[in-house]
Coordinates of C-alpha atoms and ligand atoms in Angstrom, one line a residue:
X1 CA -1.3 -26.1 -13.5
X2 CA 1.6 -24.4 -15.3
X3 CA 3.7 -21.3 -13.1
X4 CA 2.8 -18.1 -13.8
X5 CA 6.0 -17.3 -15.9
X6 CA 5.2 -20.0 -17.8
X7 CA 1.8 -18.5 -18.9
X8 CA 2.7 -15.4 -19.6
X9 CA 4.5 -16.6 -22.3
X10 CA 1.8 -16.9 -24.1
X11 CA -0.4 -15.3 -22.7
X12 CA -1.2 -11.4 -21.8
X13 CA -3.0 -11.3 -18.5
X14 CA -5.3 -8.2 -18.5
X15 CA -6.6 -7.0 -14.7
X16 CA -9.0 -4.2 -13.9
X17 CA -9.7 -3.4 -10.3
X18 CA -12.9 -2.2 -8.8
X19 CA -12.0 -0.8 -5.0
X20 CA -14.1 0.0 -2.4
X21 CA -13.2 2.3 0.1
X22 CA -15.2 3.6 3.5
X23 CA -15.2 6.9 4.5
X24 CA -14.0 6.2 8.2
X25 CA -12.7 9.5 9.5
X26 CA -16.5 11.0 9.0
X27 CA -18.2 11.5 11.9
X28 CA -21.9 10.7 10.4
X29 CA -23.0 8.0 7.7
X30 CA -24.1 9.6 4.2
X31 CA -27.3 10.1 4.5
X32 CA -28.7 10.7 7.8
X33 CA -27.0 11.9 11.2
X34 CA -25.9 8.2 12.5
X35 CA -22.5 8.3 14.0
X36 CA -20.2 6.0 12.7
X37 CA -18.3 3.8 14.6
X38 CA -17.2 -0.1 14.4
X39 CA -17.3 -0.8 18.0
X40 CA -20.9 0.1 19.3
X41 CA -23.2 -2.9 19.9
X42 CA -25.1 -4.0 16.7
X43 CA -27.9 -2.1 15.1
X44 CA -27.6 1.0 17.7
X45 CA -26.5 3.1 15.2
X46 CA -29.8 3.2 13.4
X47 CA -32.5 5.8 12.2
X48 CA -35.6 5.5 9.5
X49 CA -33.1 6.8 6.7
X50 CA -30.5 4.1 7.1
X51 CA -33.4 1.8 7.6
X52 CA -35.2 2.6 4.7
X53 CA -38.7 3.7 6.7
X54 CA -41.0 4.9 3.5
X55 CA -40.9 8.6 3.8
X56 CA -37.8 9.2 5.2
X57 CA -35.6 11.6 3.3
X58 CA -32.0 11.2 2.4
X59 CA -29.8 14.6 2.9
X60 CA -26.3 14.0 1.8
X61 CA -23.5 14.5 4.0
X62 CA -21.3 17.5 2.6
X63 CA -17.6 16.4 4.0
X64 CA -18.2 13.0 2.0
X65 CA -18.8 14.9 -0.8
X66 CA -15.6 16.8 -0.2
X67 CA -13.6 13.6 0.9
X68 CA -14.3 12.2 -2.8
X69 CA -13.5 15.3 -4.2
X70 CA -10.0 14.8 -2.7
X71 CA -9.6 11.1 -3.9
X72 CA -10.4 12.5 -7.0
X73 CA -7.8 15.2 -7.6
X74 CA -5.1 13.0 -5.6
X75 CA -5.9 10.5 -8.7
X76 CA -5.4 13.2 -11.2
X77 CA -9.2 13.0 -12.6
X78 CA -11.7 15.4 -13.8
X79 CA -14.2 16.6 -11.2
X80 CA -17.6 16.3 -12.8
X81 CA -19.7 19.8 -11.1
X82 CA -22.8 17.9 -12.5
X83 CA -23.7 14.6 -11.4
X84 CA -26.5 12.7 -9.6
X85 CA -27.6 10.1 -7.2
X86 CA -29.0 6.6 -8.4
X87 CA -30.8 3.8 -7.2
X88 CA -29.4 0.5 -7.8
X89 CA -32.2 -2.0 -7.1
X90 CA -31.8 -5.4 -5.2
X91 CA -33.4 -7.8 -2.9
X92 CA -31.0 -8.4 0.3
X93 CA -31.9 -8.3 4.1
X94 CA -27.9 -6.3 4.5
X95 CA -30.1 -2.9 2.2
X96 CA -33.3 -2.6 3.7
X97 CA -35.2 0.2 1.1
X98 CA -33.9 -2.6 -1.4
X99 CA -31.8 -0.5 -3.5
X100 CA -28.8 0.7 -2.7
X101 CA -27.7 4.8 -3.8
X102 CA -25.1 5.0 -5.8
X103 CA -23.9 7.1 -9.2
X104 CA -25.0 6.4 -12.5
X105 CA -22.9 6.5 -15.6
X106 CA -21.4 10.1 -14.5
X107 CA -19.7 9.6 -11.5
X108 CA -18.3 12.6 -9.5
X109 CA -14.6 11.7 -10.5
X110 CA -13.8 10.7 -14.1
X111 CA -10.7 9.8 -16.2
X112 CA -7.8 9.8 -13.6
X113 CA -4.5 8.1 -13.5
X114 CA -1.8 6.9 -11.2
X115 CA 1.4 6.0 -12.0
X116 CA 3.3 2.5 -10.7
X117 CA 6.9 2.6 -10.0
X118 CA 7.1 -1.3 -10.3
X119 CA 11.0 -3.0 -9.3
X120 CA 12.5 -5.6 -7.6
X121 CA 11.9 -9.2 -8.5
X122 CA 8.0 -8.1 -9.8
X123 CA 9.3 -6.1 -12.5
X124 CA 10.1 -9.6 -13.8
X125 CA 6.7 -10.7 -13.9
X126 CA 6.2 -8.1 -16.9
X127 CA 7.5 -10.3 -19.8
X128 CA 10.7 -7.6 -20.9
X129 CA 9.3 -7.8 -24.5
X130 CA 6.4 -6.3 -23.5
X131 CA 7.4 -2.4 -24.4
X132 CA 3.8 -0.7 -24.2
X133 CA 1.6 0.1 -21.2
X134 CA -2.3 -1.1 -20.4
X135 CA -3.8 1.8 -22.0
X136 CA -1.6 0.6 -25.3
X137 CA 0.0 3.4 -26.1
X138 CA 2.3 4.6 -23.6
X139 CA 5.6 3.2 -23.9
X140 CA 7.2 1.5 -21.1
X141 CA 10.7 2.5 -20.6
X142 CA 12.8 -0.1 -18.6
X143 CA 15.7 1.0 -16.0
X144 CA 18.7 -0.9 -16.2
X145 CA 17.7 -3.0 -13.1
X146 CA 14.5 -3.8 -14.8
X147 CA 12.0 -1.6 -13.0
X148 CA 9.9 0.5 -14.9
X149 CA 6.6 3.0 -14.8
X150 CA 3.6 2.4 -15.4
X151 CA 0.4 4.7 -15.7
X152 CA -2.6 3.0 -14.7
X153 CA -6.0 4.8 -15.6
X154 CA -8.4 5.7 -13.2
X155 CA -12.1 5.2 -15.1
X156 CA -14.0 6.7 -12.5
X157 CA -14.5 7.4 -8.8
X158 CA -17.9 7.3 -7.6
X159 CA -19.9 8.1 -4.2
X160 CA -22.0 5.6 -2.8
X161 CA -23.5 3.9 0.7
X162 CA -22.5 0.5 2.2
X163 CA -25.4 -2.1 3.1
X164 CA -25.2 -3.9 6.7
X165 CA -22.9 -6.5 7.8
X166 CA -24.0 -9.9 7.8
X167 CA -22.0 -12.7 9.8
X168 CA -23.1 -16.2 8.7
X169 CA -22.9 -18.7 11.8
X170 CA -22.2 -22.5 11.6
X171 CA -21.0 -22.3 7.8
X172 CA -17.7 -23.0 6.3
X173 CA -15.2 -20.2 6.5
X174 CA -18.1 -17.6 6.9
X175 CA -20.1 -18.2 4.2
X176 CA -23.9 -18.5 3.7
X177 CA -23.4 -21.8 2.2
X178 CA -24.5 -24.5 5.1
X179 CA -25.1 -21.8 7.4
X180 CA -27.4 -22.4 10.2
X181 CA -28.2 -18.7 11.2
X182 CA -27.5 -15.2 9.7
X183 CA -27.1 -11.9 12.0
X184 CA -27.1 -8.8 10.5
X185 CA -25.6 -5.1 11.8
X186 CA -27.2 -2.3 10.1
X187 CA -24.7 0.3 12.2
X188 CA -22.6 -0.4 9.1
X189 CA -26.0 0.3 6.4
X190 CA -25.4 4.1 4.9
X191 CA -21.6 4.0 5.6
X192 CA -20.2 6.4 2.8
X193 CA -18.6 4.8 0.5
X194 CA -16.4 5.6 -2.3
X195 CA -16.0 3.2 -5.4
X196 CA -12.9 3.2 -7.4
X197 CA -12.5 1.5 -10.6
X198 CA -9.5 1.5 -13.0
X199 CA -9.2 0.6 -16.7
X200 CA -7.8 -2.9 -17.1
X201 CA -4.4 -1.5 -17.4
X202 CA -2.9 -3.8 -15.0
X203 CA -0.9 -6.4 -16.7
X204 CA 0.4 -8.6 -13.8
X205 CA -0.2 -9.8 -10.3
X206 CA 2.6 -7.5 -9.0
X207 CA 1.1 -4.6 -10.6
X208 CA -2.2 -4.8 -8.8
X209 CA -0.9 -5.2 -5.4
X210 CA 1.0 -2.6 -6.1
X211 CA -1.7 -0.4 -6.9
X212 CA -3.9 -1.1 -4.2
X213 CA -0.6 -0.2 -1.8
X214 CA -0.4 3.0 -3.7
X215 CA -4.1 3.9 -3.3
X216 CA -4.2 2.8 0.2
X217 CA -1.2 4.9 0.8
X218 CA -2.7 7.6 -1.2
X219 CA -5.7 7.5 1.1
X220 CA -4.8 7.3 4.1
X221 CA -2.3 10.5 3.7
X222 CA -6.0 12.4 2.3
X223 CA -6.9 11.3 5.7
X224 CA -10.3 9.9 4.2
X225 CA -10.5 6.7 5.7
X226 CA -8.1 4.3 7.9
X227 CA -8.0 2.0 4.5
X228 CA -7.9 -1.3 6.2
X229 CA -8.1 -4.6 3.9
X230 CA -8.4 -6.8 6.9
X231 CA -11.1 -5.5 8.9
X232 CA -12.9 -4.2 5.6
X233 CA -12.9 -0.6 5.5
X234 CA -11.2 -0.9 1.9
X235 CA -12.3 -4.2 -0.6
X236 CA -10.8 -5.0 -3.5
X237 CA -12.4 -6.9 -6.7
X238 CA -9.8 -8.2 -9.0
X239 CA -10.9 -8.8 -12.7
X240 CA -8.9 -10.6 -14.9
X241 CA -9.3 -12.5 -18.0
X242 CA -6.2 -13.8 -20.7
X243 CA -5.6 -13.1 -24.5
X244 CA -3.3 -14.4 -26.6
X245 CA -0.2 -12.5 -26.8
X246 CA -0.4 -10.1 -29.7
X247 CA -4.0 -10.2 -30.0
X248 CA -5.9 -6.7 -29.0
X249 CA -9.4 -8.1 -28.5
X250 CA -10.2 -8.4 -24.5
X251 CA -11.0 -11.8 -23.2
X252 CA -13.6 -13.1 -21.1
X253 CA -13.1 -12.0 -17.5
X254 CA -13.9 -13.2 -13.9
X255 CA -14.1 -11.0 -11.0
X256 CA -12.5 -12.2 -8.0
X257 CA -13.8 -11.6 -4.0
X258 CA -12.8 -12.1 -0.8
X259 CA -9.4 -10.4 -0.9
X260 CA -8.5 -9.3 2.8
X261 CA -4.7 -8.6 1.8
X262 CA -2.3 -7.7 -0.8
X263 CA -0.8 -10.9 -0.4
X264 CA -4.1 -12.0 -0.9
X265 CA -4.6 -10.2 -3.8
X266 CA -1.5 -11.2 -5.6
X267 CA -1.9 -14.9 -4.8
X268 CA -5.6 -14.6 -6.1
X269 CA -5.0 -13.2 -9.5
X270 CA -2.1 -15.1 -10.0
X271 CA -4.2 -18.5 -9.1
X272 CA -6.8 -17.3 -11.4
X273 CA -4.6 -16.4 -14.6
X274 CA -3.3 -20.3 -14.0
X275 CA -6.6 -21.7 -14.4
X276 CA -7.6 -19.6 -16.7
X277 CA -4.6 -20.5 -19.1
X278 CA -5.3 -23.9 -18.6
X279 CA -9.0 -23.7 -19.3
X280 CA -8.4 -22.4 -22.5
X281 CA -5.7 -24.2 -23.4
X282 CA -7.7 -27.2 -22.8
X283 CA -10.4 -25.6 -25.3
X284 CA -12.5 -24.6 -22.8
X285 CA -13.9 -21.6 -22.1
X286 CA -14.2 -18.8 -19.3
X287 CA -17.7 -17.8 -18.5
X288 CA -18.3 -14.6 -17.1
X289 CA -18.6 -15.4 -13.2
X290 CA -17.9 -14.3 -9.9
X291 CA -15.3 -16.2 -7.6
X292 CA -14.6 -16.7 -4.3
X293 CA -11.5 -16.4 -3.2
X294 CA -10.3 -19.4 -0.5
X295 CA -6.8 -18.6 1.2
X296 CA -6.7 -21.4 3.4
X297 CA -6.8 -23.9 0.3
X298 CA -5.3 -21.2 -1.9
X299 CA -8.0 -21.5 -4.7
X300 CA -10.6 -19.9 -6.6
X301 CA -14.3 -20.7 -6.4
X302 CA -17.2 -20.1 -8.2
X303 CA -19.8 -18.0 -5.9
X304 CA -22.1 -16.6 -8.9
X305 CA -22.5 -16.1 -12.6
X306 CA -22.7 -12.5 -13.2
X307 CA -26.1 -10.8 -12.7
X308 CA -26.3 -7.8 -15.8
X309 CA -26.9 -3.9 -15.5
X310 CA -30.1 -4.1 -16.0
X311 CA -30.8 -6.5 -13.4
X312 CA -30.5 -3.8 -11.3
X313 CA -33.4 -1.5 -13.0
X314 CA -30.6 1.7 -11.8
X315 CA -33.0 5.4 -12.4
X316 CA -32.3 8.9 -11.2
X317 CA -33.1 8.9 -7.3
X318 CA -36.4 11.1 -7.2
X319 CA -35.3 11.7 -3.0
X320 CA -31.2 13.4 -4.2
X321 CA -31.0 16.7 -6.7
X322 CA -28.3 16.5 -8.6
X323 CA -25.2 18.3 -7.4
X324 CA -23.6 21.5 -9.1
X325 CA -20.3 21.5 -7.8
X326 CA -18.8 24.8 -7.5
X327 CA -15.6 26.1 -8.1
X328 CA -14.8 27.4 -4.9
X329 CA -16.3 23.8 -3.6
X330 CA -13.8 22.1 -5.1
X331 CA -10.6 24.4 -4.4
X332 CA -11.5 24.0 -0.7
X333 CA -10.9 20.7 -1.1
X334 CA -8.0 21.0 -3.3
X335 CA -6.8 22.7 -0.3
X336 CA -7.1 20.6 2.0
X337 CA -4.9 17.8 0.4
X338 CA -1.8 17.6 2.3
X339 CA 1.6 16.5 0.7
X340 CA 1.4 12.7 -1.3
X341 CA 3.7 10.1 -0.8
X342 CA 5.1 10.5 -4.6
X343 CA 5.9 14.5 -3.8
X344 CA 7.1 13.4 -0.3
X345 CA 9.4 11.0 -1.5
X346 CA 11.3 13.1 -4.5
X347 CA 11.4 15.9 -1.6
X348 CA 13.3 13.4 0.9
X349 CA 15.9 12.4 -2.0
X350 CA 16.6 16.0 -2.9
X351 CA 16.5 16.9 0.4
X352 CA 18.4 14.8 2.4
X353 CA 20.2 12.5 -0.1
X354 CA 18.1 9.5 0.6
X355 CA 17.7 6.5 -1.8
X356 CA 14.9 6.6 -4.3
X357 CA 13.3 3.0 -2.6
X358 CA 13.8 4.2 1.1
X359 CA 12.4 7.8 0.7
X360 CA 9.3 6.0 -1.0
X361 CA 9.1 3.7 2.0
X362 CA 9.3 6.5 4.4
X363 CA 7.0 8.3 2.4
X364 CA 4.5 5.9 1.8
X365 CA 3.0 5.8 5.2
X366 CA 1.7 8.9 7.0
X367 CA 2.7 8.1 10.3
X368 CA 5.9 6.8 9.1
X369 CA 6.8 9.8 7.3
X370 CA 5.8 11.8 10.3
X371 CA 7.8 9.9 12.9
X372 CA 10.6 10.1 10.3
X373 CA 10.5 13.8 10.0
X374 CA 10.1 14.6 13.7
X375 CA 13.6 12.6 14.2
X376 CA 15.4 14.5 11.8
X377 CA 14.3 17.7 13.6
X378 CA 15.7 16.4 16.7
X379 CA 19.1 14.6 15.3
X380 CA 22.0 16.6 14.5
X381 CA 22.5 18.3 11.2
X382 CA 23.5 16.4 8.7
X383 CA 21.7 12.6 10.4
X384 CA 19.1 12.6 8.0
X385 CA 20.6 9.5 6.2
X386 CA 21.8 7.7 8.9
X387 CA 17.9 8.5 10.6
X388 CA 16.4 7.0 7.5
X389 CA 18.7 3.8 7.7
X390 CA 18.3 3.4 11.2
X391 CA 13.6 3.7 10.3
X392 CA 14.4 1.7 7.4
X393 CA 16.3 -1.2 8.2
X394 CA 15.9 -1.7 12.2
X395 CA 12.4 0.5 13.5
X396 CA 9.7 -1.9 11.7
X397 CA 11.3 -4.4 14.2
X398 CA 10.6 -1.8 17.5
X399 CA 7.2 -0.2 16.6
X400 CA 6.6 1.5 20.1
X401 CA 9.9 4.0 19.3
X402 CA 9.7 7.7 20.1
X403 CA 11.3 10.1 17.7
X404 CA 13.7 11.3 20.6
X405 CA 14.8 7.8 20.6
X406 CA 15.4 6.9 17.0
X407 CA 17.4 10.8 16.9
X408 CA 19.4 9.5 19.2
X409 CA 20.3 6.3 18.4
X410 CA 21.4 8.0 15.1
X411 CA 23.2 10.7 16.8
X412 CA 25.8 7.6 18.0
X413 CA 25.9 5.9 14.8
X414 CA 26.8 9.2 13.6
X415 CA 29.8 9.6 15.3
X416 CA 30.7 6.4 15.2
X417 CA 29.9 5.8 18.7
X418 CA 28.2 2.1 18.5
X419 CA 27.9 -0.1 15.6
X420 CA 24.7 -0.9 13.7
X421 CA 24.3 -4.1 15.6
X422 CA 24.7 -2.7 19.1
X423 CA 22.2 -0.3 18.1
X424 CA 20.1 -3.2 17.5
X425 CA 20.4 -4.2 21.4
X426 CA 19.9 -0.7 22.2
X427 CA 17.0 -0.4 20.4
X428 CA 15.9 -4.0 21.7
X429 CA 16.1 -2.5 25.2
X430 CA 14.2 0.3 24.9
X431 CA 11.6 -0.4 22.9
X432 CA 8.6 0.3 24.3
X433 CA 9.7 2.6 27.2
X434 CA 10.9 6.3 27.6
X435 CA 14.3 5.6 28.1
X436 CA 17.2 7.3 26.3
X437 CA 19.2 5.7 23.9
X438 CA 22.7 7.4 24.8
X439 CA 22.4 6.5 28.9
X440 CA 21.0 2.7 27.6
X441 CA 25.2 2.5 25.9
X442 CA 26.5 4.3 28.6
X443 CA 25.4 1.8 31.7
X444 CA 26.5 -0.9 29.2
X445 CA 30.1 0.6 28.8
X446 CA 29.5 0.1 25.2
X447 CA 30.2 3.5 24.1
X448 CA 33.6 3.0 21.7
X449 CA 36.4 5.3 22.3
X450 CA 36.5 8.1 19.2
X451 CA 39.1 10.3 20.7
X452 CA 42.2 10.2 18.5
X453 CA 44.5 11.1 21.7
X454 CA 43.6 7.7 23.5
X455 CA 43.6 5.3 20.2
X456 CA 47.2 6.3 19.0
X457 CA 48.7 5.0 21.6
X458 CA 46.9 1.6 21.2
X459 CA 47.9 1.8 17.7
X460 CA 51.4 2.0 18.2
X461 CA 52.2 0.0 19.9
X462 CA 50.6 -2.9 17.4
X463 CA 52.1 -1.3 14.6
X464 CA 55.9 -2.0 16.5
X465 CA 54.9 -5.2 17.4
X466 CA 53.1 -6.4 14.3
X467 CA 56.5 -6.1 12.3
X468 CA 55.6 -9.1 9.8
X469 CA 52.3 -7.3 8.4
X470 CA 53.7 -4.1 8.8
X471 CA 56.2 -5.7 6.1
X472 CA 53.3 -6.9 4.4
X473 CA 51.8 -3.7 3.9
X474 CA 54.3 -2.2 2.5
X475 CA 55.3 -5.1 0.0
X476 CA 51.9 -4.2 -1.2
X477 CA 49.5 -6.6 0.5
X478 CA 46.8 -3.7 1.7
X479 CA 44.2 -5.9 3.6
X480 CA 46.5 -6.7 6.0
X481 CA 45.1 -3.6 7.8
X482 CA 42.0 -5.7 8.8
X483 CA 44.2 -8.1 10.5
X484 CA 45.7 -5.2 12.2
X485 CA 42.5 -3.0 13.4
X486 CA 41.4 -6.8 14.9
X487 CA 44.4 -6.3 17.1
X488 CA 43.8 -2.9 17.7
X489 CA 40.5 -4.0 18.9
X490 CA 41.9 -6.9 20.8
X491 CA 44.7 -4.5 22.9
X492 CA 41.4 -1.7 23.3
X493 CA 39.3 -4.4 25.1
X494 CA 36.6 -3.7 22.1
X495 CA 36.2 -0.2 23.6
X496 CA 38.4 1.2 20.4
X497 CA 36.1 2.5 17.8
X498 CA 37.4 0.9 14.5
X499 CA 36.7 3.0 11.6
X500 CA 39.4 5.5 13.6
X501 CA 41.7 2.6 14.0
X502 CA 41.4 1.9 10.3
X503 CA 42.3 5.2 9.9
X504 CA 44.7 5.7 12.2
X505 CA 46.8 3.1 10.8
X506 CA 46.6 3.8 7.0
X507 CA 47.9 7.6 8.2
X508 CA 50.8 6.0 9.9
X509 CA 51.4 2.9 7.4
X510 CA 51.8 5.4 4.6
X511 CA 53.7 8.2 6.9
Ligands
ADP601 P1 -18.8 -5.3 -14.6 O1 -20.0 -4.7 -15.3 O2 -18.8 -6.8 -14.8 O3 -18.6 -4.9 -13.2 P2 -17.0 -3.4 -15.7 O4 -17.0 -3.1 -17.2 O5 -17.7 -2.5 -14.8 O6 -17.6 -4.9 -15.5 O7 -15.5 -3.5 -15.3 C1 -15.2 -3.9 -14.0 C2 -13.7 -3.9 -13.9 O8 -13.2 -5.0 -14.7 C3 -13.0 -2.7 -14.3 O9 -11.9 -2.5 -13.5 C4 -12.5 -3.1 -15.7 O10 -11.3 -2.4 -16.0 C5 -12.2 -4.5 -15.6 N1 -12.5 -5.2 -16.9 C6 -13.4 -5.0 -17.8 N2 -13.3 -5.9 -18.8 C7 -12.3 -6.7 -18.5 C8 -11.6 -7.8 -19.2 N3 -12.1 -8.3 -20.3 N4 -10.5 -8.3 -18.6 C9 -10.1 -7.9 -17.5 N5 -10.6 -6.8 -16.8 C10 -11.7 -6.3 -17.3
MG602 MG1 -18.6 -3.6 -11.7
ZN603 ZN1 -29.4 6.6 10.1

């Protein structure tokens, strides 16, 4: 198969996700009183509604409703005040009333957008000729370095339920396939649910994973759900299918499963726009088909042809009235939204002078963001940058840090007292326990002398014994002062902090 570069050469790879998110941080499941939880014993979590008894009547759970409401507005979309329940019909042991409820073609949240700061190397993987976004219009406007924004339209957000978990035992890589038994946990059945799916405005692998990062992010600072790909609680369908470059009709798609990652995600569609290419190129064609995803042998399957619409035989669920939203409804929940990443991010770069890419990172996470904004409160004025470079480029390594610990780590690289690798060890060493930083340095002796008084000395006497580079120096041969802090260094026993050395000597070179 050719590399993806290659393809997209000649060939425009169009991708449309459909995402799946669980509303963990509910307390109840959608439409009965069952707590939710991952960790009880299978099928304790269990009542006529969620096990589709005839008779028993669905209520809707109100903070789901609200939850959804928030995903929409933090995806810029319409909230719909009128909209209804559905039942999607379908024969499977994991829905037991046989049809699952879900929206119909007005979904709560409609017509939304997100917009995709892509950079790095997978800016590359947009072709630079390409100058207009996936909605066709919007023109893309390239930074020097090659990143770029892209909006990515939201079609619709809608509410729905999960079905049970099945585990198939004695099969290959889980699968149903050769299976010799199936168990089935309905503790998961009437999980709410919220279904996300976007316009195919996504034009390259890159672009998708970054997506789902964003909505993840996006998510998880609502507070909705914990927004885990690998245990589930958020699934991801890529679609994808090719066109010629140039041409505006869409091709024939398929829709891509199994995707526990974003690594996952990116290797899948990028896999799948391989074969594709070479399909077609080959004069074949692309049917319309599910496909399982296979990390392990980093490939793409075949698990179904696609079942249609009306397959499902979807109607108005007698049980649900529709809703009528109300104003005041929907401000609560507007309310309720707590700062984004995107607003976060443009507030720590005007704030505290941070790079555009490391305020993002910070910014991205909740509990990131938090930890990073608890350490500036308790570093000196003026340590917000070195805070951020100290979360950015050494805490991912020590997870179990305390904000005390990071604001004071930073509070010595502020003033010089350690370098960035001792703090490294430092950090190293404390990792994981309560102690301080500052005392850590201090039992090591590696606290470096930044008191002018006791360096000068140090200093001058290299400077009358160094008489060759002193010459040097003056002849015009400036780096020489590196050779001379190293002897500065040397005669301080390390101890000598040397930035101030540097100094030191350029004040008395050019005295
Ligand atoms: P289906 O009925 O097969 O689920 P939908 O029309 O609901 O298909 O679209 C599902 C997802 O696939 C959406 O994210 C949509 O943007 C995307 N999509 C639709 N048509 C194409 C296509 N030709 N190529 C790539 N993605 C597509
Ligand atoms: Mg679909
Ligand atoms: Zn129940």
């Amino acid at each position: 198969m050719k590399k993806l570069a290659e393809v997209l050469k000649d060939w425009e790879a169009v991708i449309g996700l459909e995402v799946h998110t669980e509303l963990t941080t509910l307390d109840t499941k959608m439409f009965c009183n069952c707590k939710l939880s991952h960790d009880d014993p299978p099928n304790t979590n269990v009542c006529p509604v969620c096990l589709g008894m005839p008779g028993a009547l669905p209520v809707p759970n109100r903070k789901a409703i609200q939850y959804i409401v928030m995903a929409g507005l933090a995806t810029n979309c319409q909230i719909q005040r009128r909209s209804m329940f559905y039942r999607k019909h379908y024969f499977y042991p994991d829905m037991a009333k046989n049809f699952q409820t879900t929206q119909g073609p007005v979904a709560i949240c409609m017509h939304g957008h997100l917009d995709l700061a892509v950079s790095g190397e997978g800016a590359s993987e947009r072709p630079a000729w390409e100058t207009l976004a996936g909605d066709g219009e919007t023109p893309i406007e390239r930074e020097k370095d090659g990143s770029y924004v892209a909006p990515i339209r939201i079609l619709r957000i809608h509410m729905e339920e999960d079905a049970a978990k099945m585990v198939h035992v004695g099969g290959e890589e889980g699968r149903i396939t050769a299976a010799t038994e199936s168990l089935i946990d309905y503790n998961r059945c009437g999980t709410p649910l919220i279904e996300l799916v976007t316009e195919p405005d996504l034009r390259t692998p890159e672009e998708a994973r970054l997506f789902m990062e964003k909505l993840q992010q996006t998510f998880k600072t609502l507070g909705i759900s914990d927004c885990s790909l690998e245990s589930g609680s958020m699934r991801c369908d890529g679609n994808v299918s090719l066109r010629r470059r140039g041409e505006t009709k869409l091709g024939t798609k398929t829709e891509m499963k199994n995707i526990n990652s974003f690594k996952s995600l990116h290797d899948a569609l990028e896999y799948e726009i391989c074969r594709q290419a070479e399909v077609l190129e080959e004069g074949g064609i692309v049917y319309q088909e599910t496909r399982h995803w296979e990390p392990s042998r980093h490939r793409t399957v075949v698990m179904r042809v696609k079942e249609t619409a009306d397959d499902y035989r979807l109607f108005p669920d007698p049980d649900l009235a529709p809703f009528d939203l109300t104003d005041d409804f929907i401000e609560e929940a507007r309310a309720k939204i707590p700062e984004l990443p995107d607003a976060k991010r443009d507030r720590y770069v005007a704030d505290f002078g941070l790079k555009r890419a490391d305020a993002a990172q910070l910014a991205g996470d909740p509990s990131t963001a938090e930890t990073f904004e608890k350490s500036v409160a308790l570093a000196p004025d003026k340590a917000a940058k070195t805070v951020a470079k100290v979360m950015v480029n050494l805490v991912p390594a020590y997870k179990a840090l305390a904000p005390a610990q990071i604001a004071s780590i930073s509070a010595l690289l502020d003033e010089d007292a350690i370098t960035f690798s001792q703090a490294k060890d430092v950090l190293e060493a404390v990792d994981g326990t309560d102690r301080d930083p500052a005392a850590v340095v201090d039992e090591r002796g590696m606290r470096q002398v930044s008191d002018t008084g006791a360096l000068e000395p140090i200093v001058d006497e290299v400077l009358a014994r160094c008489t060759d580079q002193v010459q040097q120096y003056h002849d015009g041969n400036k780096k020489v002062v590196g050779y001379l802090v190293g002897q500065c260094m040397k005669a301080s026993k390390g101890t000598g902090n040397p930035k101030l050395f540097n100094k030191l000597l350029r004040q008395k070179l050019e005295a």
